[in-house]
Coordinates of C-alpha atoms in Angstrom, one line a residue:
X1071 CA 115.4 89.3 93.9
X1072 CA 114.3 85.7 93.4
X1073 CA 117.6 83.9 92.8
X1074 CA 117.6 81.2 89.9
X1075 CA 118.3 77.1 90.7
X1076 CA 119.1 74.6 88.8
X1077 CA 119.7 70.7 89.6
X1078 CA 123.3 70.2 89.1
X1079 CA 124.5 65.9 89.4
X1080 CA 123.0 64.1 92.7
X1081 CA 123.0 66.5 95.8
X1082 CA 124.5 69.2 93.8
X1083 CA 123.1 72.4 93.2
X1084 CA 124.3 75.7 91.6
X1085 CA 122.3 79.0 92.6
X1086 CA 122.9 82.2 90.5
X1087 CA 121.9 85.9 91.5
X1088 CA 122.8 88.1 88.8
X1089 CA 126.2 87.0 87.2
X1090 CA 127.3 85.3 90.1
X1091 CA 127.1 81.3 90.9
X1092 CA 127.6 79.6 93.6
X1093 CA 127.3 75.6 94.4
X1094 CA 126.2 73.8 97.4
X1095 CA 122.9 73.0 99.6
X1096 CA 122.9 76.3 102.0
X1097 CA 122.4 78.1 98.9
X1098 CA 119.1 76.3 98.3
X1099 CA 118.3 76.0 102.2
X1100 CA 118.7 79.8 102.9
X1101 CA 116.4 80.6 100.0
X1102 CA 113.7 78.4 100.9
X1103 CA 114.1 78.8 104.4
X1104 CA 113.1 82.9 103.8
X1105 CA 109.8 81.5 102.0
X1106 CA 109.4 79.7 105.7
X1107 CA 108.2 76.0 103.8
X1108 CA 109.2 72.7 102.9
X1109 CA 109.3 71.2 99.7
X1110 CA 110.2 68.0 97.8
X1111 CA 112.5 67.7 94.5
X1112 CA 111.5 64.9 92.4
X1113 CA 114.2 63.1 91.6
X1114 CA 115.7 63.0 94.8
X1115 CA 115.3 59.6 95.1
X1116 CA 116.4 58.6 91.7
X1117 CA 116.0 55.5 90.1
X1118 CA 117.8 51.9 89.4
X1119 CA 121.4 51.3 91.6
X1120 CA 124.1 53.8 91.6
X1121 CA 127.8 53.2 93.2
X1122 CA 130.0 55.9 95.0
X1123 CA 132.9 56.3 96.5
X1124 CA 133.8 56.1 100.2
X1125 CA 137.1 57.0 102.0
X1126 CA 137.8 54.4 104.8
X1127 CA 141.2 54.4 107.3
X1128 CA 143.4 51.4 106.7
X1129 CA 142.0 49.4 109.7
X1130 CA 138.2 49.7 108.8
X1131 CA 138.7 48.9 105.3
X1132 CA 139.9 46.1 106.4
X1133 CA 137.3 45.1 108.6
X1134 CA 134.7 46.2 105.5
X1135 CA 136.8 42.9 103.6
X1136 CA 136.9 41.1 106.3
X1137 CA 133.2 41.1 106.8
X1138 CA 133.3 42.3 110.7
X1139 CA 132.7 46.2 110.2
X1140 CA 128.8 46.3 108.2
X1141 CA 128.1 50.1 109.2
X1142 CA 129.6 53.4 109.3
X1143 CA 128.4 56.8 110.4
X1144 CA 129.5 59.9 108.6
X1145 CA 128.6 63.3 109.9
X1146 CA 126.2 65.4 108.3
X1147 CA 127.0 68.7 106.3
X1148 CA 125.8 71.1 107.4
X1149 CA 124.9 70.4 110.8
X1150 CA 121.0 71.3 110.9
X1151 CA 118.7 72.4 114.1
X1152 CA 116.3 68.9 113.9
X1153 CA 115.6 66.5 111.6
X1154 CA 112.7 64.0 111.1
X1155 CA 111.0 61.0 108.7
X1156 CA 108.9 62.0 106.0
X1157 CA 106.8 59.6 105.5
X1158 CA 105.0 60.6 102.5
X1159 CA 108.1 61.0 100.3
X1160 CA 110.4 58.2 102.5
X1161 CA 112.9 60.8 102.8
X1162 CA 115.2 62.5 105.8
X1163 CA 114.1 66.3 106.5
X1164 CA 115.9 69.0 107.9
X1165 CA 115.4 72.2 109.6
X1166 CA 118.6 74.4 108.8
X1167 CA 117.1 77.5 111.0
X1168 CA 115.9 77.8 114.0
X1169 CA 114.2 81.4 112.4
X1170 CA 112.5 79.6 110.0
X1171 CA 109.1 78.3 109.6
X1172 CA 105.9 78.6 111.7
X1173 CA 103.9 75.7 113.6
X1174 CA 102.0 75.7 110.4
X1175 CA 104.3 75.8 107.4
X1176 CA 107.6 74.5 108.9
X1177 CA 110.5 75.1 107.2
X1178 CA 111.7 71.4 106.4
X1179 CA 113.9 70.3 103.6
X1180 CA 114.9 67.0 102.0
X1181 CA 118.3 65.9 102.2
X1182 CA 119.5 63.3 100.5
X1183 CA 122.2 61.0 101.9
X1184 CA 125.2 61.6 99.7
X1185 CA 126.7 57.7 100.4
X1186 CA 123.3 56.8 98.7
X1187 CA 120.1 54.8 99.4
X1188 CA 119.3 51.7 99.9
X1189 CA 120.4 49.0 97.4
X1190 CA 123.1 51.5 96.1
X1191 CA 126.8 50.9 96.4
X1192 CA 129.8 52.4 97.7
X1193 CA 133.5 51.0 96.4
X1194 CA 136.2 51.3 99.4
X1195 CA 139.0 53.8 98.9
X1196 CA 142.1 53.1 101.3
X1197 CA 146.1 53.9 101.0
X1198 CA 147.4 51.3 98.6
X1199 CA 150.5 51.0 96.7
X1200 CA 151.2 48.6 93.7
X1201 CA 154.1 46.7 93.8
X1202 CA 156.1 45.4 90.7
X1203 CA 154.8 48.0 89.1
X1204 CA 154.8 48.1 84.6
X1205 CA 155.8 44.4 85.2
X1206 CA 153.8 41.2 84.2
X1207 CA 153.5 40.0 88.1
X1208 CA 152.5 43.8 89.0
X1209 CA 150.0 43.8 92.1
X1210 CA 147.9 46.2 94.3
X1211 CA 149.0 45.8 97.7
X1212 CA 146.9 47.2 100.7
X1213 CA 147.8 49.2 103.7
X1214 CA 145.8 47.6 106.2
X1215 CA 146.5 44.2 104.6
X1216 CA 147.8 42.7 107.8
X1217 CA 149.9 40.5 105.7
X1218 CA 151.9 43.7 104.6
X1219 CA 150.7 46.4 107.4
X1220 CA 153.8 45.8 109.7
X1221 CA 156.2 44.6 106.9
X1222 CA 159.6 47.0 107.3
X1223 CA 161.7 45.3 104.7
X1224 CA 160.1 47.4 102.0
X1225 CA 160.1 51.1 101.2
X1226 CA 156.3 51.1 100.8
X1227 CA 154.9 54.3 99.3
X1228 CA 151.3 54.2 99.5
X1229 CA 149.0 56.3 97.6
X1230 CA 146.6 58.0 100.0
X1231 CA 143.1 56.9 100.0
X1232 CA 141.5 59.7 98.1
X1233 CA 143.2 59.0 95.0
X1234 CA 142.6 55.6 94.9
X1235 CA 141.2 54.7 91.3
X1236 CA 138.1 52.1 90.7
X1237 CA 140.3 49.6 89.0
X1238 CA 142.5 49.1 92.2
X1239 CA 139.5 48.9 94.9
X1240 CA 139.3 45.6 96.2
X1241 CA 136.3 45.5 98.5
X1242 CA 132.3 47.0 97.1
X1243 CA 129.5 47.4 99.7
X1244 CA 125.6 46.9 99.6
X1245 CA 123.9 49.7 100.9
X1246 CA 121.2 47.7 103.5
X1247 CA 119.8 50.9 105.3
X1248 CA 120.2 54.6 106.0
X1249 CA 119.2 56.6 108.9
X1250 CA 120.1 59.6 111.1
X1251 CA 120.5 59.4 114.4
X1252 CA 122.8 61.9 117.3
X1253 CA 125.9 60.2 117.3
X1254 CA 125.8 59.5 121.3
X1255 CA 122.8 57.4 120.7
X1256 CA 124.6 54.4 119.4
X1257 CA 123.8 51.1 120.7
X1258 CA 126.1 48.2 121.9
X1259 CA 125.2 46.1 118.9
X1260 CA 125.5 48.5 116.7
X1261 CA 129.2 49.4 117.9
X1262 CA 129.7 45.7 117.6
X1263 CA 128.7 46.4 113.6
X1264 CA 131.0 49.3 113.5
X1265 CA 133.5 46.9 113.3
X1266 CA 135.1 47.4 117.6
X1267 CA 136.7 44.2 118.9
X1268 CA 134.0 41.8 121.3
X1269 CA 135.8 40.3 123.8
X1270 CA 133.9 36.9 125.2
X1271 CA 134.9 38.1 128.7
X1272 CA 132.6 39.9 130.9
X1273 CA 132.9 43.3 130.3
X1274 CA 130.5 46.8 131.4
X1275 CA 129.1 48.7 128.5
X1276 CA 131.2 51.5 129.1
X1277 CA 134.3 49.7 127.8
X1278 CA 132.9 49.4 124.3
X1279 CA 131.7 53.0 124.5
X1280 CA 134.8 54.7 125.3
X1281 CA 136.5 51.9 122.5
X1282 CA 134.4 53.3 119.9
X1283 CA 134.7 57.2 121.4
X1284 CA 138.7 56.6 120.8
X1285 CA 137.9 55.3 117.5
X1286 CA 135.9 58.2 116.7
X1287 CA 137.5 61.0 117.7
X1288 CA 140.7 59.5 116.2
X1289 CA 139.2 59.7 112.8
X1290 CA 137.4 62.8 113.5
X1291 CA 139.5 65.0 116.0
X1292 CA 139.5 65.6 119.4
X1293 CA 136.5 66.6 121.0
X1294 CA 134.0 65.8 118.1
X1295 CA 132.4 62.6 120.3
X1296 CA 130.9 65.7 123.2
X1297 CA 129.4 67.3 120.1
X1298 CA 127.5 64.5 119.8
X1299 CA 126.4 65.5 115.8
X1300 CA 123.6 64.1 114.0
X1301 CA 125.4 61.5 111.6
X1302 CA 124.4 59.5 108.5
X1303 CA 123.9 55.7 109.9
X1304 CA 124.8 53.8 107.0
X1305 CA 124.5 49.8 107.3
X1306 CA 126.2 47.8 104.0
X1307 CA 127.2 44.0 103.0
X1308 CA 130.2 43.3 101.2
X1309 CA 129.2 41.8 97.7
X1310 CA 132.7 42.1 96.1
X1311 CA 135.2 43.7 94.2

């Protein structure tokens, strides 16, 4: 039986069959995937500038203030079989099954990056504390703040990242592009923009690579670089608070 859908927030969707709902994008994919074509949601796009949350260690947010880290690459969910530029409605699409689809009608999707597009903004979440706190001189103090990042005199107890309200965020990014790319296919320039350390000293390529494998697969886990998973490359400007 034809399931029901209905559009449900920005890259949200619920899917009912019979009493039962459920919420997320396989839902969706698996249905359209068994009528073996793409389509395109209106809307997708959207319209004017919208802002977002994004979850960033203490040493890259940081780096996001600082200016020297202007891209990030975020793994896409779920992981799908291929994924290509559709020109006609400037938008990524995905195949989600390889049993999907003919030469003729393949069975593409649209996925929309859920950091945004371009000209949208994301507002850094990072451990924080506030110091002083329900006093008059009451301040946020950051965890990668090298100013207070190695400071042992205090007790700090900082409030993990993903709690981090809007009011306390100090640092708001300008989406400048999106694209998807293997993760291995990074180049040296754009390592350089993911914020790892250029040294002016002569150095091989393969230095910066395994630097920004290390930072990877500390963020990520062990083993997730030879994966090598098609990511979200997302490049920003800082343009304030």
């Amino acid at each position: 039986r034809r399931p029901d859908l209905i559009r449900y927030g920005f890259g949200c969707w619920w899917s009912r069959s019979g009493s039962r709902w459920r919420r997320g994008f396989w839902s969706v994919w698996r249905w359209w995937g068994r009528e073996s074509f793409g389509f395109h949601v209106s809307g997708f796009m959207g319209d004017g500038m919208r802002e977002r949350p994004i979850l960033m260690t203490p040493e890259n947010a940081q780096k996001c203030h600082d200016g020297t880290k202007t891209q990030t690459r975020r793994i896409v969910k779920p992981q799908p079989f291929h994924i290509s530029w559709f020109e006609h409605q400037q938008g990524w699409c995905a195949k989600v099954r390889e049993d999907t689809g003919s030469a003729e009608h393949p069975a593409y999707v649209m996925v929309p990056c859920p950091y945004g597009l371009v000209g949208d903004r994301l507002w850094v979440r990072e451990p924080f504390t506030v110091a002083n706190e329900g006093r008059e001189d009451q301040s946020v103090i950051y965890k990668g703040d090298p100013m207070f990042s190695g400071m042992t005199v205090f007790d700090w107890k900082w409030t993990p990242s993903i709690h981090m309200p809007r009011f306390a965020c100090r640092t708001v990014l300008e989406i400048t592009d999106v694209r998807v790319e293997r993760l291995q296919d990074i180049t040296t320039e754009d390592i350089k923009r993911e914020g790892i350390e250029w040294s002016d000293e002569p150095e091989t390529a393969d230095i910066y690579y395994q630097r920004w494998r290390h930072l990877w697969e500390s963020i990520n886990g062990k083993g997730s670089w030879d994966l090598n998973p098609w990511v979200w490359v997302i490049a920003f400007r800082k343009v304030g608070t």
